[in-house]
Amino acid sequence: MTDRVNPERTLEHQGIEGLGTARYNLLEPAIIQEALARGEGTLGLGGAFLVTTGKFTGRSPKDKFVVRSDATENTVWWEANPPLLPESYDRLRADVLAHMKGRDYFVQDLFGGADPAHRLDVRVITELAWHSLFIRHMLRRPDAAELRTFDPEYTVINCPSFKADPDRHGGRSDVMIALNLDAKEILIVGTEYAGENKKSVFTLLNYILPEKGVMPMHCSANHAIGRPTDAAVFFGLSGTGKTTLSAAPDRVLIGDDEHGWSDRGIFNFEGGCYAKTISLSPEAEPEIFATTSKFATVVENMVFDPDTLELDFEDDSITANMRCAYPLDYISNASQTALGGNPRNVVMLTCDAFGVLPPIARLTPAQAMYHFLSGFTSKVAGTERGVTEPEPTFSTCFGAPFMPRRPEIYGNLLKEKIARNGSDCWLVNTGWTGGAHGTGSRMPIKATRNLLSAALSGALSRGQFRRDPNFGFDVPVSCEGVPDLLLDPRRTWADKDGYDAQAQKLVDMFAANFEKYLDHIDEDVKECAIG
């Protein structure tokens, strides 16, 4: 026990008793010492902490459940959130707490959200010391005075050594991520993948904030230097470039993954970044690369030389989902407040494995809601268990695995806020060009950066556009620093008939996917339907 915890809100006050030792709110040096003593990882160059996550190197979305109750019956999107019976959760909780007795655990009391008006007070209890380090980076840290009065509203218990029993606990494997919104508690068992911690809190915020008129977003965000009101958000699933594209040297980084949009503006949910490191280079992304050798950065599932400790950024033999987690202030142009104004630009990032979408397109507000609900992208290798190649998919709101409410709730919030603030909207393809995956090549990041820079400055809107015959949006015909050829994807294909066939295939996929929304949207959005 230290003075860095509210003495009236210890684990015993929560009915969690019989543990070996509970270590509350340790700082980074102490956590690393504990993790090294327990053999959880290796101290790398610069004091980074190198870990592997065992069997699971990505999220387990099919093992995530929400307790179904009278209170949640009509508020949870059950088609995308498998239900769990309350009695099954109670058995799981009792068995997990029995398993925890006599074992040492680490407790972090943290905030989810930079805006005090909307933040969530979350207690995260972890079996692994390095998970405690990870979540200190990912959420926002109270100061010592705030800790002494901290009253956790929600609690996350992470116990990877406990294996769930599908017959007894109602899951489908020995892994379970169980959200009990009535009890304000989340149980994570059977997996050491640290990303489950942060995405569970994100799911909570996605459930709570819409009732307050706040739009929760799976996006990165930045603003112009010296002008917080000139903000931009970048929607996208993991692997589409949210972290990379928001960390622009000529703009201030608000955050790389999770944000809220209130009437006052946007705010980061997190206090750090969780960046993919495969093929990371000091030339293309110097600041993110530098974090991999900074003190307390968690380097996850990367191969390294056992003698020199040098990291291998190309070896994906453990997983293509190799990552590093670090505090936001490790990026030199990061915002100190993690706050910004209402975004002037809304960017939707898609990784098109078909290779038919242009590198950028301008969207009307109705088209923006259409593409937001569609959420077309490709899951990239390693982000989820079993994904080894890009898989075209439609993930509504660019974050279906984290959306506990029906997608129209988020779509209508976005549409209202775009209309109220007059935000410009863009669809950006960071996927393939010149052919589909396996034939074409990835969109050049330099071109993507130049297009985004022109969009955010307003220069792109002042140029000439053409109407795309397949998707109906406007596409610029030129942009400084970008070959004109790249802006017309059909011209980048050697096989023009092959492009037409792929484009029609994607159009048909859009049409089939969107049918389920037609009874829930306004006519202006229906008119944007593709196909």
mmCIF file of N, CA and C in Angstrom, residues 437-483:
data_model
loop_
_atom_site.group_PDB
_atom_site.id
_atom_site.type_symbol
_atom_site.label_atom_id
_atom_site.label_comp_id
_atom_site.label_asym_id
_atom_site.label_seq_id
_atom_site.Cartn_x
_atom_site.Cartn_y
_atom_site.Cartn_z
ATOM 1 N N HIS A 437 -4.405 -6.736 -54.391
ATOM 2 C CA HIS A 437 -3.357 -7.320 -53.548
ATOM 3 C C HIS A 437 -2.783 -8.557 -54.238
ATOM 4 N N GLY A 438 -1.453 -8.628 -54.302
ATOM 5 C CA GLY A 438 -0.792 -9.738 -54.976
ATOM 6 C C GLY A 438 -0.316 -9.378 -56.364
ATOM 7 N N THR A 439 -0.921 -8.331 -56.955
ATOM 8 C CA THR A 439 -0.527 -7.877 -58.291
ATOM 9 C C THR A 439 -0.059 -6.424 -58.252
ATOM 10 N N GLY A 440 -0.874 -5.572 -57.629
ATOM 11 C CA GLY A 440 -0.522 -4.163 -57.542
ATOM 12 C C GLY A 440 0.461 -3.880 -56.422
ATOM 13 N N SER A 441 0.606 -2.611 -56.097
ATOM 14 C CA SER A 441 1.528 -2.199 -55.033
ATOM 15 C C SER A 441 0.786 -1.290 -54.053
ATOM 16 N N ARG A 442 1.319 -1.152 -52.829
ATOM 17 C CA ARG A 442 0.700 -0.275 -51.843
ATOM 18 C C ARG A 442 0.814 1.178 -52.296
ATOM 19 N N MET A 443 -0.194 1.930 -51.932
ATOM 20 C CA MET A 443 -0.210 3.357 -52.265
ATOM 21 C C MET A 443 1.031 4.031 -51.664
ATOM 22 N N PRO A 444 1.776 4.809 -52.446
ATOM 23 C CA PRO A 444 2.982 5.463 -51.898
ATOM 24 C C PRO A 444 2.614 6.413 -50.750
ATOM 25 N N ILE A 445 3.261 6.243 -49.619
ATOM 26 C CA ILE A 445 2.912 7.060 -48.459
ATOM 27 C C ILE A 445 3.223 8.536 -48.710
ATOM 28 N N LYS A 446 4.234 8.811 -49.507
ATOM 29 C CA LYS A 446 4.554 10.211 -49.810
ATOM 30 C C LYS A 446 3.387 10.863 -50.543
ATOM 31 N N ALA A 447 2.786 10.146 -51.485
ATOM 32 C CA ALA A 447 1.641 10.688 -52.223
ATOM 33 C C ALA A 447 0.459 10.917 -51.293
ATOM 34 N N THR A 448 0.227 9.953 -50.400
ATOM 35 C CA THR A 448 -0.878 10.099 -49.444
ATOM 36 C C THR A 448 -0.666 11.325 -48.564
ATOM 37 N N ARG A 449 0.554 11.514 -48.082
ATOM 38 C CA ARG A 449 0.847 12.678 -47.241
ATOM 39 C C ARG A 449 0.632 13.980 -48.012
ATOM 40 N N ASN A 450 1.061 14.034 -49.262
ATOM 41 C CA ASN A 450 0.896 15.248 -50.056
ATOM 42 C C ASN A 450 -0.582 15.555 -50.296
ATOM 43 N N LEU A 451 -1.363 14.519 -50.561
ATOM 44 C CA LEU A 451 -2.794 14.720 -50.785
ATOM 45 C C LEU A 451 -3.486 15.204 -49.511
ATOM 46 N N LEU A 452 -3.134 14.604 -48.390
ATOM 47 C CA LEU A 452 -3.734 15.023 -47.126
ATOM 48 C C LEU A 452 -3.340 16.452 -46.774
ATOM 49 N N SER A 453 -2.079 16.790 -47.003
ATOM 50 C CA SER A 453 -1.620 18.148 -46.711
ATOM 51 C C SER A 453 -2.408 19.163 -47.535
ATOM 52 N N ALA A 454 -2.641 18.839 -48.801
ATOM 53 C CA ALA A 454 -3.404 19.741 -49.656
ATOM 54 C C ALA A 454 -4.867 19.814 -49.223
ATOM 55 N N ALA A 455 -5.415 18.678 -48.765
ATOM 56 C CA ALA A 455 -6.806 18.667 -48.301
ATOM 57 C C ALA A 455 -6.951 19.500 -47.033
ATOM 58 N N LEU A 456 -6.056 19.318 -46.075
ATOM 59 C CA LEU A 456 -6.169 20.011 -44.797
ATOM 60 C C LEU A 456 -5.915 21.506 -44.930
ATOM 61 N N SER A 457 -5.098 21.899 -45.899
ATOM 62 C CA SER A 457 -4.812 23.323 -46.091
ATOM 63 C C SER A 457 -5.927 24.038 -46.850
ATOM 64 N N GLY A 458 -6.799 23.266 -47.490
ATOM 65 C CA GLY A 458 -7.861 23.854 -48.301
ATOM 66 C C GLY A 458 -7.499 23.957 -49.772
ATOM 67 N N ALA A 459 -6.223 23.700 -50.124
ATOM 68 C CA ALA A 459 -5.782 23.853 -51.509
ATOM 69 C C ALA A 459 -6.458 22.839 -52.429
ATOM 70 N N LEU A 460 -6.666 21.622 -51.950
ATOM 71 C CA LEU A 460 -7.228 20.579 -52.808
ATOM 72 C C LEU A 460 -8.664 20.920 -53.220
ATOM 73 N N SER A 461 -9.438 21.474 -52.303
ATOM 74 C CA SER A 461 -10.836 21.812 -52.612
ATOM 75 C C SER A 461 -10.947 22.885 -53.691
ATOM 76 N N ARG A 462 -9.905 23.693 -53.827
ATOM 77 C CA ARG A 462 -9.951 24.779 -54.809
ATOM 78 C C ARG A 462 -9.580 24.311 -56.216
ATOM 79 N N GLY A 463 -9.159 23.049 -56.347
ATOM 80 C CA GLY A 463 -8.753 22.521 -57.642
ATOM 81 C C GLY A 463 -9.921 21.938 -58.428
ATOM 82 N N GLN A 464 -9.573 21.260 -59.513
ATOM 83 C CA GLN A 464 -10.567 20.653 -60.402
ATOM 84 C C GLN A 464 -10.838 19.210 -59.979
ATOM 85 N N PHE A 465 -12.080 18.790 -60.126
ATOM 86 C CA PHE A 465 -12.477 17.428 -59.756
ATOM 87 C C PHE A 465 -13.199 16.764 -60.919
ATOM 88 N N ARG A 466 -13.203 15.435 -60.915
ATOM 89 C CA ARG A 466 -14.005 14.629 -61.827
ATOM 90 C C ARG A 466 -14.930 13.729 -61.013
ATOM 91 N N ARG A 467 -16.045 13.352 -61.584
ATOM 92 C CA ARG A 467 -16.978 12.448 -60.904
ATOM 93 C C ARG A 467 -16.580 10.999 -61.199
ATOM 94 N N ASP A 468 -16.380 10.200 -60.161
ATOM 95 C CA ASP A 468 -16.019 8.799 -60.360
ATOM 96 C C ASP A 468 -17.241 8.040 -60.866
ATOM 97 N N PRO A 469 -17.132 7.311 -61.993
ATOM 98 C CA PRO A 469 -18.301 6.652 -62.580
ATOM 99 C C PRO A 469 -18.813 5.456 -61.779
ATOM 100 N N ASN A 470 -17.971 4.878 -60.948
ATOM 101 C CA ASN A 470 -18.375 3.699 -60.179
ATOM 102 C C ASN A 470 -18.946 4.050 -58.813
ATOM 103 N N PHE A 471 -18.357 5.049 -58.154
ATOM 104 C CA PHE A 471 -18.709 5.320 -56.765
ATOM 105 C C PHE A 471 -19.396 6.659 -56.546
ATOM 106 N N GLY A 472 -19.421 7.515 -57.571
ATOM 107 C CA GLY A 472 -20.212 8.732 -57.501
ATOM 108 C C GLY A 472 -19.601 9.890 -56.738
ATOM 109 N N PHE A 473 -18.418 9.705 -56.131
ATOM 110 C CA PHE A 473 -17.806 10.829 -55.419
ATOM 111 C C PHE A 473 -16.884 11.619 -56.347
ATOM 112 N N ASP A 474 -16.439 12.782 -55.869
ATOM 113 C CA ASP A 474 -15.560 13.644 -56.653
ATOM 114 C C ASP A 474 -14.100 13.312 -56.364
ATOM 115 N N VAL A 475 -13.294 13.243 -57.425
ATOM 116 C CA VAL A 475 -11.879 12.903 -57.316
ATOM 117 C C VAL A 475 -11.052 14.028 -57.938
ATOM 118 N N PRO A 476 -10.040 14.550 -57.244
ATOM 119 C CA PRO A 476 -9.205 15.604 -57.834
ATOM 120 C C PRO A 476 -8.445 15.077 -59.045
ATOM 121 N N VAL A 477 -8.249 15.936 -60.015
ATOM 122 C CA VAL A 477 -7.530 15.520 -61.221
ATOM 123 C C VAL A 477 -6.041 15.836 -61.127
ATOM 124 N N SER A 478 -5.664 16.676 -60.159
ATOM 125 C CA SER A 478 -4.242 16.971 -59.991
ATOM 126 C C SER A 478 -3.978 17.433 -58.561
ATOM 127 N N CYS A 479 -2.744 17.258 -58.143
ATOM 128 C CA CYS A 479 -2.293 17.724 -56.824
ATOM 129 C C CYS A 479 -0.779 17.828 -56.872
ATOM 130 N N GLU A 480 -0.257 18.927 -56.396
ATOM 131 C CA GLU A 480 1.188 19.131 -56.408
ATOM 132 C C GLU A 480 1.891 18.004 -55.649
ATOM 133 N N GLY A 481 2.909 17.427 -56.282
ATOM 134 C CA GLY A 481 3.679 16.371 -55.648
ATOM 135 C C GLY A 481 3.102 14.984 -55.823
ATOM 136 N N VAL A 482 2.006 14.857 -56.606
ATOM 137 C CA VAL A 482 1.366 13.558 -56.822
ATOM 138 C C VAL A 482 1.200 13.344 -58.325
ATOM 139 N N PRO A 483 1.695 12.225 -58.881
ATOM 140 C CA PRO A 483 1.504 11.975 -60.318
ATOM 141 C C PRO A 483 0.016 11.936 -60.669
#
